[in-house]
mmCIF file of C-alpha atoms and ligand atoms in Angstrom:
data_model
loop_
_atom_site.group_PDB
_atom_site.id
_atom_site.type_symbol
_atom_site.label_atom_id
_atom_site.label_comp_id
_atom_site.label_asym_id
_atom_site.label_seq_id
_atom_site.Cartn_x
_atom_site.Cartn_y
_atom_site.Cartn_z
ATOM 1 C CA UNK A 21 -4.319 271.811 131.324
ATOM 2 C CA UNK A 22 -4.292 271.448 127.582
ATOM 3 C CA UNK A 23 -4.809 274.323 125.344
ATOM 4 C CA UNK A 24 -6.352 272.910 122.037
ATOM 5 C CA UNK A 25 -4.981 274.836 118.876
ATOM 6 C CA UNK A 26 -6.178 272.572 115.959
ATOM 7 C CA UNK A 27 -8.145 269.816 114.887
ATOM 8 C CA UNK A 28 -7.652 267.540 111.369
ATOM 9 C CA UNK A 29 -8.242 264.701 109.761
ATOM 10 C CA UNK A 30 -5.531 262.478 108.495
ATOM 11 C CA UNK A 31 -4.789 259.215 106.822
ATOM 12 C CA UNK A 32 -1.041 259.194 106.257
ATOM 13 C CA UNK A 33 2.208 260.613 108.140
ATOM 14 C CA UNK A 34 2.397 263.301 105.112
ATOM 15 C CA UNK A 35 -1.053 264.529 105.844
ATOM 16 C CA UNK A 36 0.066 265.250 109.517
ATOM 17 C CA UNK A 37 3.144 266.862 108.447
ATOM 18 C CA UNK A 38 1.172 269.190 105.955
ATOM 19 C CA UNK A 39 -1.768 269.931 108.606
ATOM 20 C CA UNK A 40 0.441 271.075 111.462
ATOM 21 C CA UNK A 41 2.886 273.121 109.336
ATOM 22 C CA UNK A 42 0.027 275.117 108.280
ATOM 23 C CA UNK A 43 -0.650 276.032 112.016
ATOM 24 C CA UNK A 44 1.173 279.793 112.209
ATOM 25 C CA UNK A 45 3.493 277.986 115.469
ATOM 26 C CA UNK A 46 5.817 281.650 115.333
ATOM 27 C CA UNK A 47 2.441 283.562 116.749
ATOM 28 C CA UNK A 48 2.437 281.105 119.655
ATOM 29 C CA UNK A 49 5.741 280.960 120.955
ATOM 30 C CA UNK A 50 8.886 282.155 120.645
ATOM 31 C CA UNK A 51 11.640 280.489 118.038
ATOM 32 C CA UNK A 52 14.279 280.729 121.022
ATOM 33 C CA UNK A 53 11.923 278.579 123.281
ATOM 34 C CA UNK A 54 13.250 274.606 123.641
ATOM 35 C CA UNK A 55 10.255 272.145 122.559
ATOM 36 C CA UNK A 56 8.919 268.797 123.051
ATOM 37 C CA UNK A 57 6.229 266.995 121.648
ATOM 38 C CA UNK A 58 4.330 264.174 122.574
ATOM 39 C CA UNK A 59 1.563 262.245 121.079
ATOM 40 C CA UNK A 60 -1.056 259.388 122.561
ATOM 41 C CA UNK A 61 -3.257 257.284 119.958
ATOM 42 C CA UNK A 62 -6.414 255.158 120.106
ATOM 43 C CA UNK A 63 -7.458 252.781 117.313
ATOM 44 C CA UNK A 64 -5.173 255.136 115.002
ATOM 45 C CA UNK A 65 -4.281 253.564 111.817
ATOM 46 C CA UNK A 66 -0.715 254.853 111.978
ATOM 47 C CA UNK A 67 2.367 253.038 112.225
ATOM 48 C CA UNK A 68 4.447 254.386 114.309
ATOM 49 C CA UNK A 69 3.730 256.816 116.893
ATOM 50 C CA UNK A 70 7.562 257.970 117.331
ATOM 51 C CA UNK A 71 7.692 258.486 113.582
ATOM 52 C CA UNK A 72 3.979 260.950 113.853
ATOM 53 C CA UNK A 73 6.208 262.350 116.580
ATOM 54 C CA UNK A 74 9.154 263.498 114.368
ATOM 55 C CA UNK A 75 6.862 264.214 111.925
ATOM 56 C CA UNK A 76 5.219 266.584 114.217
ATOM 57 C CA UNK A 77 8.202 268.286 115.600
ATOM 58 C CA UNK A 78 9.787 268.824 111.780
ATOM 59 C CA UNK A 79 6.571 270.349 110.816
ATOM 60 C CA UNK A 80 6.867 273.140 113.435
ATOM 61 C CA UNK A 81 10.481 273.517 112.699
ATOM 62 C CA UNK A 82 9.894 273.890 109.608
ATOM 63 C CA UNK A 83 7.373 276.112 109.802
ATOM 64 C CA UNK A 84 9.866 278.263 112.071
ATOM 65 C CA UNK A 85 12.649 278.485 109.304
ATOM 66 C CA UNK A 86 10.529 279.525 106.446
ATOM 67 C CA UNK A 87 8.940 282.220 108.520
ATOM 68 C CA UNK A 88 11.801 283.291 110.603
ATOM 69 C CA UNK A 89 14.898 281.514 109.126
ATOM 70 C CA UNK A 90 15.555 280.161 112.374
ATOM 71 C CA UNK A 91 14.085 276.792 114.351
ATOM 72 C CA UNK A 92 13.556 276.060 117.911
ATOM 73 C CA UNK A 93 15.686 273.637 119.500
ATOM 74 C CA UNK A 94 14.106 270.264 120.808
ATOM 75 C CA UNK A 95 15.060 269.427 124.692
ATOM 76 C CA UNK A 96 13.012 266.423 126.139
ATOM 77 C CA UNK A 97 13.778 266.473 129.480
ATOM 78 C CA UNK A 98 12.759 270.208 130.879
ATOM 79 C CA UNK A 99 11.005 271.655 127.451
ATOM 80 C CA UNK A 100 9.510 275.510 127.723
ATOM 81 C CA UNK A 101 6.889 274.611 125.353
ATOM 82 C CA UNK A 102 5.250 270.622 125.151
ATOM 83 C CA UNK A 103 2.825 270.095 122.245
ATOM 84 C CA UNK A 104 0.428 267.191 122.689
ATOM 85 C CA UNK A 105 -1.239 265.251 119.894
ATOM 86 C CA UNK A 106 -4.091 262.781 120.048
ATOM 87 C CA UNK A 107 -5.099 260.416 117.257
ATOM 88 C CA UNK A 108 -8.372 258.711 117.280
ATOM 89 C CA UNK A 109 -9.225 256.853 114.094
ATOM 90 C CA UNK A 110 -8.380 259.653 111.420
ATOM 91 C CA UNK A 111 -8.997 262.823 113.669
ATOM 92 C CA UNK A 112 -6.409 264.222 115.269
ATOM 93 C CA UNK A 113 -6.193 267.075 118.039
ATOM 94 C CA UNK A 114 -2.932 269.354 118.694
ATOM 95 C CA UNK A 115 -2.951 270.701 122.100
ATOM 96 C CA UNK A 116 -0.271 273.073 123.705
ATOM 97 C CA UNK A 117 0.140 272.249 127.470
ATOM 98 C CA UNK A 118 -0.134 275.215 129.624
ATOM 99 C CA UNK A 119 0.633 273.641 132.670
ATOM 100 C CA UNK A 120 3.905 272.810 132.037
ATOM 101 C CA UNK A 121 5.506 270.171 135.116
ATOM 102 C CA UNK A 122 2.544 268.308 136.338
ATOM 103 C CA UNK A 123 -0.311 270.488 138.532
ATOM 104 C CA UNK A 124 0.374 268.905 141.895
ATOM 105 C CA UNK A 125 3.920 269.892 142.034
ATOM 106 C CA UNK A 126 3.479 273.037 143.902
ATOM 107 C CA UNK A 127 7.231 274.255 143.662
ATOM 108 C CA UNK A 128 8.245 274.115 146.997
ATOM 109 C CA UNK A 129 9.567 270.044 147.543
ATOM 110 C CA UNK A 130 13.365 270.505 147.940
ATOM 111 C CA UNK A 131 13.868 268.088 150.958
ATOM 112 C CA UNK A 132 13.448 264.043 149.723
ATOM 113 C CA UNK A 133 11.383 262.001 152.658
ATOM 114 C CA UNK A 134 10.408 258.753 152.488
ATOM 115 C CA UNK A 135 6.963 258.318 150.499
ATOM 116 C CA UNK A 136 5.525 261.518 149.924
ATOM 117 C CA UNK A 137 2.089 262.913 149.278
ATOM 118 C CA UNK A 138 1.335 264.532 145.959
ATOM 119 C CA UNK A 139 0.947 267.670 147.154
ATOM 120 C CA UNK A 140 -2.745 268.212 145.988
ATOM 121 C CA UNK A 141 -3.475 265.324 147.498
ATOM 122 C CA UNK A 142 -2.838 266.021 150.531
ATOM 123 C CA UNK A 143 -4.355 269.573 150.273
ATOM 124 C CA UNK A 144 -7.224 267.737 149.406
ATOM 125 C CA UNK A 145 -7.322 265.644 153.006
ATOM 126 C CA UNK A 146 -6.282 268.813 154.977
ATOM 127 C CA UNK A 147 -10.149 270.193 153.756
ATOM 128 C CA UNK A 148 -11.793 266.601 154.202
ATOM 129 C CA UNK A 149 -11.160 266.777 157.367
ATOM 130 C CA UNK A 150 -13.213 269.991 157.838
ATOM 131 C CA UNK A 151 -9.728 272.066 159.394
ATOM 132 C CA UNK A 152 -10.412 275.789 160.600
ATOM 133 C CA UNK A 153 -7.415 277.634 160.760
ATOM 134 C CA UNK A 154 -7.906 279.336 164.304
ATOM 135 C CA UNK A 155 -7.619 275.100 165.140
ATOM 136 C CA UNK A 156 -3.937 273.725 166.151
ATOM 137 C CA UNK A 157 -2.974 271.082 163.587
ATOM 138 C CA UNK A 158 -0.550 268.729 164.228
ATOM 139 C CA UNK A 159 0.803 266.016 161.779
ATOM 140 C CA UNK A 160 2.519 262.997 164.058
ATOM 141 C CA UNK A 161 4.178 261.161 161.575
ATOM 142 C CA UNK A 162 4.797 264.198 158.793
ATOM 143 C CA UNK A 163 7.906 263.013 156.969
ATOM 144 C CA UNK A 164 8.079 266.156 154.502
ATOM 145 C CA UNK A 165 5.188 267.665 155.726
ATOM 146 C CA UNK A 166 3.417 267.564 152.430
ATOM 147 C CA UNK A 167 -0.041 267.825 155.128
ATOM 148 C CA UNK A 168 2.234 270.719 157.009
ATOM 149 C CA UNK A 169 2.850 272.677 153.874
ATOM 150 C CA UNK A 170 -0.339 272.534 152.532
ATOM 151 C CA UNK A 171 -2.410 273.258 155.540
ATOM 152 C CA UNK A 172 -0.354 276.535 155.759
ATOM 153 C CA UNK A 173 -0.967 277.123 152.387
ATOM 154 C CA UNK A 174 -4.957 277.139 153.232
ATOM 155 C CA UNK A 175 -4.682 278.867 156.416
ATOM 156 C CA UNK A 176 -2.621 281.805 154.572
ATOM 157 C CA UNK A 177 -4.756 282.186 151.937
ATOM 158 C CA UNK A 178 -1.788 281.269 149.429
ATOM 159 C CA UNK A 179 -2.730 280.168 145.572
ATOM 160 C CA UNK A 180 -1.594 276.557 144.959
ATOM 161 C CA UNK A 181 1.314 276.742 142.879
ATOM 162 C CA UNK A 182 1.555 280.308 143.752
ATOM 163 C CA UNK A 183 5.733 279.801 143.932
ATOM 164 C CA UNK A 184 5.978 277.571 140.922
ATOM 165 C CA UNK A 185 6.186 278.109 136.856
ATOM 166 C CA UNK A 186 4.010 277.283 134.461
ATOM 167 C CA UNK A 187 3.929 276.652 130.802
ATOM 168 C CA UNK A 188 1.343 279.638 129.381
ATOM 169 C CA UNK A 189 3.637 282.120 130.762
ATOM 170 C CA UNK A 190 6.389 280.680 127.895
ATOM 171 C CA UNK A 191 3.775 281.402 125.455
ATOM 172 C CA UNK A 192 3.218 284.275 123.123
ATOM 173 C CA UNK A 193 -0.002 285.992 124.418
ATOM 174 C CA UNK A 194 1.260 285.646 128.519
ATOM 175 C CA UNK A 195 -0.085 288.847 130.169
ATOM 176 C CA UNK A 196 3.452 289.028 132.674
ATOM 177 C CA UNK A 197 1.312 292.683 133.695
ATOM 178 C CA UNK A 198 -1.827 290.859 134.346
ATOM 179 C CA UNK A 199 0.077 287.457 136.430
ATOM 180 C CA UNK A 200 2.248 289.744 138.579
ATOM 181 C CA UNK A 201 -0.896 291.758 139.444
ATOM 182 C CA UNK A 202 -3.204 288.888 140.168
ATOM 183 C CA UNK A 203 -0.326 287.123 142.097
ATOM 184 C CA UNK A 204 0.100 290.467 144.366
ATOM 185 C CA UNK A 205 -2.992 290.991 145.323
ATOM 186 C CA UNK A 206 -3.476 287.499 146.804
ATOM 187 C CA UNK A 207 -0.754 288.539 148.778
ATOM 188 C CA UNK A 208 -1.989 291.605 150.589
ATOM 189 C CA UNK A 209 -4.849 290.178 152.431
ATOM 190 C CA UNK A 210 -4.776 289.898 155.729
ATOM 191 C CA UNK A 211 -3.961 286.392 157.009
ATOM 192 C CA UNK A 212 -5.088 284.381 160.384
ATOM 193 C CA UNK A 213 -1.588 283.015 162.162
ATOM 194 C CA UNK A 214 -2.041 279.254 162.684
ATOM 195 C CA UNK A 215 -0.812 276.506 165.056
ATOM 196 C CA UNK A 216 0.747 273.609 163.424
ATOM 197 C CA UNK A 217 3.061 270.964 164.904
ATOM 198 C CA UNK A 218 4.643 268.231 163.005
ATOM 199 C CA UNK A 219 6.656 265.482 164.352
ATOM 200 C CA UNK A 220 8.808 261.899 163.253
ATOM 201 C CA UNK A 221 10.671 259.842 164.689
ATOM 202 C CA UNK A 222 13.058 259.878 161.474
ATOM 203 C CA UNK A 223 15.864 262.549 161.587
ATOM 204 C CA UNK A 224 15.780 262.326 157.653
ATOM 205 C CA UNK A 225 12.269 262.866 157.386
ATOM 206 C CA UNK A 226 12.654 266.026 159.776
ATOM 207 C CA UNK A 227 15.464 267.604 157.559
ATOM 208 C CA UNK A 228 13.261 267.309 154.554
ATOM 209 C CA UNK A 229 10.326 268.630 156.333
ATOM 210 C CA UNK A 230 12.456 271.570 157.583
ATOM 211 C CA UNK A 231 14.040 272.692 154.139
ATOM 212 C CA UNK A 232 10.308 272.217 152.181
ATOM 213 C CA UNK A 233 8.566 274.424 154.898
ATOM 214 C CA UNK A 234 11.066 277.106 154.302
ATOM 215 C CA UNK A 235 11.314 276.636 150.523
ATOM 216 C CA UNK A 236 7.293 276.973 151.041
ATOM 217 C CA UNK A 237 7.524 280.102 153.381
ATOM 218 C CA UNK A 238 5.426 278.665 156.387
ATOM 219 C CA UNK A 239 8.142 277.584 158.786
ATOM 220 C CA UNK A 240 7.586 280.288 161.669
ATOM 221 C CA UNK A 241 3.889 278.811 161.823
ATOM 222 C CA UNK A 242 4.629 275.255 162.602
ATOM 223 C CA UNK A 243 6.752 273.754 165.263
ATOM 224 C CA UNK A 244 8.978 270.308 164.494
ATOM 225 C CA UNK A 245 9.761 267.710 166.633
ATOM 226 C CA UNK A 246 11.544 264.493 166.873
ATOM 227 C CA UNK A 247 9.089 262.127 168.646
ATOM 228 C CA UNK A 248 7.788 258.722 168.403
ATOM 229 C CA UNK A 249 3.360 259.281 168.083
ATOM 230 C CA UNK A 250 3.258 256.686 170.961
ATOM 231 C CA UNK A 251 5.167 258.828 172.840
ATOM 232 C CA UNK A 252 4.349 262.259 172.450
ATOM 233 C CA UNK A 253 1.827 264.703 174.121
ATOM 234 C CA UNK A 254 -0.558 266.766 172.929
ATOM 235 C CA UNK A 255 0.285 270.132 172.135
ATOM 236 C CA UNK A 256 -2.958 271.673 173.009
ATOM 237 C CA UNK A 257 -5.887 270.609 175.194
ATOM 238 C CA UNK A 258 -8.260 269.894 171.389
ATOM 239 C CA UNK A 259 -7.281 270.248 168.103
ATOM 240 C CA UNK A 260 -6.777 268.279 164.890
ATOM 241 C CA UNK A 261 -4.360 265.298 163.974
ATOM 242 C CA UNK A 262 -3.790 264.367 160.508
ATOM 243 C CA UNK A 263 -1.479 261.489 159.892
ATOM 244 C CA UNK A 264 -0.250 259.361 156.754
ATOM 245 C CA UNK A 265 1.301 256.499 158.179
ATOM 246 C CA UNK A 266 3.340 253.604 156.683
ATOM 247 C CA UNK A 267 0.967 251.498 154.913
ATOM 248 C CA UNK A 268 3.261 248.410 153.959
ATOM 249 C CA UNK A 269 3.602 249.091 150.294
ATOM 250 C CA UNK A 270 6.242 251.431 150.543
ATOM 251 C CA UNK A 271 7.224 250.945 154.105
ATOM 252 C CA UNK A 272 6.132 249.342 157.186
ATOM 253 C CA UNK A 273 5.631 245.723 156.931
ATOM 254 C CA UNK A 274 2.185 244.209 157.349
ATOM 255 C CA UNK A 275 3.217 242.412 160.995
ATOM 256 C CA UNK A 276 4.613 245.435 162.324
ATOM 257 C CA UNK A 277 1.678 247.287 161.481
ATOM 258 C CA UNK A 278 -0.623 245.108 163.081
ATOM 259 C CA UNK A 279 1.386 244.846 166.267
ATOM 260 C CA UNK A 280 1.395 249.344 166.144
ATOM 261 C CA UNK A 281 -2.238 250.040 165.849
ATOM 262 C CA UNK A 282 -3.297 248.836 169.000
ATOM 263 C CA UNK A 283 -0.297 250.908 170.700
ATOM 264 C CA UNK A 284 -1.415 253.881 168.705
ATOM 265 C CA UNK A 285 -5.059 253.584 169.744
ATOM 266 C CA UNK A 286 -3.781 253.503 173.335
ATOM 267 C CA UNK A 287 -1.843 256.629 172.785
ATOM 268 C CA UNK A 288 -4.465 258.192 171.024
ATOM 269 C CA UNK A 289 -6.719 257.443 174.106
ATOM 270 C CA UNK A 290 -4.328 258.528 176.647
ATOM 271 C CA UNK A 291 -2.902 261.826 175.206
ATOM 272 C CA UNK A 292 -5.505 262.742 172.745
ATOM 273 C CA UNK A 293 -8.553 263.503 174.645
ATOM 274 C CA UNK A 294 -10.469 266.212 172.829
ATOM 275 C CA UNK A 295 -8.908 265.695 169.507
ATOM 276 C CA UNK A 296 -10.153 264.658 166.104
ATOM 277 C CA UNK A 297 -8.212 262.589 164.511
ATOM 278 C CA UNK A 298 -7.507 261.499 161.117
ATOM 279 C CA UNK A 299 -5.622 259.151 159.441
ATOM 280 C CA UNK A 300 -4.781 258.470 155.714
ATOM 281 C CA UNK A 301 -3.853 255.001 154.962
ATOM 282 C CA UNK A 302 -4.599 252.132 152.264
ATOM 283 C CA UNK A 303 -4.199 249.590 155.038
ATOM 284 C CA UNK A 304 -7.958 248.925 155.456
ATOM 285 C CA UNK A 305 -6.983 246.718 158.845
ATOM 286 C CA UNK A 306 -6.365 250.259 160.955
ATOM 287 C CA UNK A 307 -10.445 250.581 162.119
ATOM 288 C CA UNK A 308 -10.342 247.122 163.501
ATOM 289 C CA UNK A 309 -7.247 246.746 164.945
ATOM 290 C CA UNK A 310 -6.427 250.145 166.264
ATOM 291 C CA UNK A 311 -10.109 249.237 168.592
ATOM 292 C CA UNK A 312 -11.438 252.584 168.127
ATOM 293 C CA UNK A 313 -14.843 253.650 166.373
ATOM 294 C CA UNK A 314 -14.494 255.391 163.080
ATOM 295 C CA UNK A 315 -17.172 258.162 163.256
ATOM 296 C CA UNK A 316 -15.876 258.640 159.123
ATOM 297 C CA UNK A 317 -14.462 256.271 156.700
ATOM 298 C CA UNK A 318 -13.971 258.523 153.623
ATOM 299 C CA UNK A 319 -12.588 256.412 150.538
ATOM 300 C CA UNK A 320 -10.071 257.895 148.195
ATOM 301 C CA UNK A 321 -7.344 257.048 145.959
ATOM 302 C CA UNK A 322 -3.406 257.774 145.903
ATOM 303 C CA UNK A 323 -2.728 256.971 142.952
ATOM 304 C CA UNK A 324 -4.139 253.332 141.668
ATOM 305 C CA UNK A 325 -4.021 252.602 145.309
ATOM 306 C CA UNK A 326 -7.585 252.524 147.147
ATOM 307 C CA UNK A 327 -7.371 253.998 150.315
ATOM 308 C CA UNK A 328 -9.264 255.468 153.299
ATOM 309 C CA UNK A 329 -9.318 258.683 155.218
ATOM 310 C CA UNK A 330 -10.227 257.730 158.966
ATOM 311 C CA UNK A 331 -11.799 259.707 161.573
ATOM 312 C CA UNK A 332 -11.677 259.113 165.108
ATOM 313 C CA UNK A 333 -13.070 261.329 167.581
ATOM 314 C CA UNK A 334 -11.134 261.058 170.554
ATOM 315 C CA UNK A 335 -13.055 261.371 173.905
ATOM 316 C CA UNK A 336 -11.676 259.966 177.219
ATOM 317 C CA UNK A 337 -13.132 256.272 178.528
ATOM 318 C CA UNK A 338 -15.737 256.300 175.366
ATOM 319 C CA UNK A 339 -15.918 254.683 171.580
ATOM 320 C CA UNK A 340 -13.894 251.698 172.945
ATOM 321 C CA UNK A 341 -14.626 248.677 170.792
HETATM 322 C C1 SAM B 408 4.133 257.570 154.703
HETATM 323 S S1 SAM B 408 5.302 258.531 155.577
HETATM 324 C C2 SAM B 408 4.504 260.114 155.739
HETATM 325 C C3 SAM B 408 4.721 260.958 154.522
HETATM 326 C C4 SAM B 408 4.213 262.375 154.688
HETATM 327 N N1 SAM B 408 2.764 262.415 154.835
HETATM 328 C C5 SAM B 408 4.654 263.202 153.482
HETATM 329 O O1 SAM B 408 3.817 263.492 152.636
HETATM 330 O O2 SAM B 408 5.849 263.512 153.380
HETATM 331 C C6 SAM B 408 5.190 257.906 157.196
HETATM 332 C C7 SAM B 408 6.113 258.589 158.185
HETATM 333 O O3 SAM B 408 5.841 258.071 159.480
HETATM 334 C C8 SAM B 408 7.058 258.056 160.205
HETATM 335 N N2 SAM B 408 6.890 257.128 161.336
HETATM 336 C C9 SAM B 408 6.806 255.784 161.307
HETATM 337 N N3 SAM B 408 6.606 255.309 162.538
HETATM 338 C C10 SAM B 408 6.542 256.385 163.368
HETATM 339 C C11 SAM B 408 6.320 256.537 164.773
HETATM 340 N N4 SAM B 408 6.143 255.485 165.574
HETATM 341 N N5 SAM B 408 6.295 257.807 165.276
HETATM 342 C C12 SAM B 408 6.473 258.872 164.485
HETATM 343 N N6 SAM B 408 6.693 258.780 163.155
HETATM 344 C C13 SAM B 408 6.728 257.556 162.598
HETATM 345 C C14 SAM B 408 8.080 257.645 159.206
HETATM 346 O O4 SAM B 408 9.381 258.048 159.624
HETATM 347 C C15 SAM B 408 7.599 258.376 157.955
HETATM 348 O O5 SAM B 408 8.243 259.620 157.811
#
């Protein structure tokens, strides 16, 4: 989320230079915060955008040493304070970013699994699906649990991002009173205890899983196991599945995925009496070849990739194809 501090017009580097020194910078952060600035153009007439971006980062320098005698120091890679400029034609817009590292990092990944879920992403599927708390929730194939995590996160009531940073509390103007009041308060309510299950059949995937459901504070309310889906039982007589399997672009080739589905359909219809189950995948073969009746087909994209968010309702002897 971009704060916007100033608007200009400009025809030359100069009259950037000139326009964003004469923003007061040393009433909006800090001269001991690190900086980095970044700029995006469309149809600009300027030359270089790495030179505007100098340009830009001298003029708050600048600004810093004739107010203060002092200048904040520039780090690129993990910046408390980004400024964002955008050039269209001759107007430009100066932004601070007070998000800081990108929204759907929620601060708890530590383990690395295999193809991962943004994290909003896959809060977003967990509520798709329609998930009541008081309902057990298991994720077959969870790798990191990214669906694990976040379905906790919902059931408890928890703030997304509630364990991470972001960048308006490195700004001049951050209420630290206000945040750590806010953030408390979410806390005290009282909570329903769900019933979540996650299993893989990758020991990898299950160590990741493990360390980013403690990093996230939900482990005691989700049980992990190392199981193959075609294998495993159900761990209650109804309930919800939500599963992200391989989908060939990252893993999983096509073949072998063709030759699975019907296996996992079997499963499903063997084991999985009673359940609702959903499946997130860009593999637009699964309907057909897993031989079970979508009752949903919700479309949605990871990334640039289009996928689909399947729903099978599982019900013993019926919806065979
Ligand atoms: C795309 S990843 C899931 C990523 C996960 N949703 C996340 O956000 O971290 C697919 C996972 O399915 C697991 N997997 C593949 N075949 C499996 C099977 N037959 N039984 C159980 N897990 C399987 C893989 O080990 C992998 O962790």
């Amino acid at each position: 989320m971009l704060w916007r501090i100033a608007e200009f017009e400009y025809k030359s580097d100069q009259d950037i230079y000139d326009a964003v020194k004469a923003i007061d910078w040393p009433r909006l952060f800090e001269v001991g915060r690190t900086l980095r600035v970044n700029v995006t153009a469309q149809k600009s007439p300027l030359k270089s955008l790495e030179f505007a971006t100098l340009r830009i980062k001298d003029a708050v320098c600048d600004r810093f040493r004739d107010d203060l005698g002092r200048r904040p120091d520039v780090d690129r890679a993990s910046p408390d304070v980004r400024v964002h400029a955008f050039f269209e034609g001759t107007h430009a817009t100066l932004y601070l970013d007070t998000s800081g590292e990108p929204l759907f990092k929620r601060g708890w990944r530590q383990g690395a699994a295999d193809a991962p879920l943004r994290e909003n992403l896959a809060a977003g599927i967990v509520m798709l699906t329609g998930w009541k708390p008081d309902e057990p929730l298991l994720d077959p194939m969870c790798g990191g649990a990214t669906l694990l995590v976040e379905a906790a996160a919902i059931a408890r009531g928890r703030a997304p991002g509630a364990k991470r940073a972001f960048g308006f509390q490195k700004l001049l103007g951050f209420d630290a009173k206000a945040w750590e009041a806010i953030t408390a308060g979410e806390q005290k309510q009282k909570q329903p205890e769900p019933h979540l299950y996650g299993s893989d059949t990758d020991p990898k995937a299950l160590n990741a899983a493990r360390r980013n459901l403690a990093e996230a504070g939900v482990e005691r309310w989700v049980s992990l196991e190392r199981v193959d889906i075609l294998e495993r039982s159900a761990p209650a007589p109804g309930g919800l599945m939500v599963a992200n399997p391989p989908y060939g672009e990252r893993m999983g080739s096509a073949e072998e995925l063709a030759a699975f589905y019907p296996k996992l359909g079997d499963a499903l219809k063997k084991k999985f009496a009673g359940w609702r189950c959903y499946f997130f995948t860009a593999d637009l073969r699964l309907p057909k070849l897993i031989r079970l009746e979508p009752a949903a087909r919700t479309p949605l994209w990871n990334g640039a990739l289009e996928c689909r968010l399947y729903e099978f309702k599982i019900v013993s002897g019926s919806h065979r194809r």
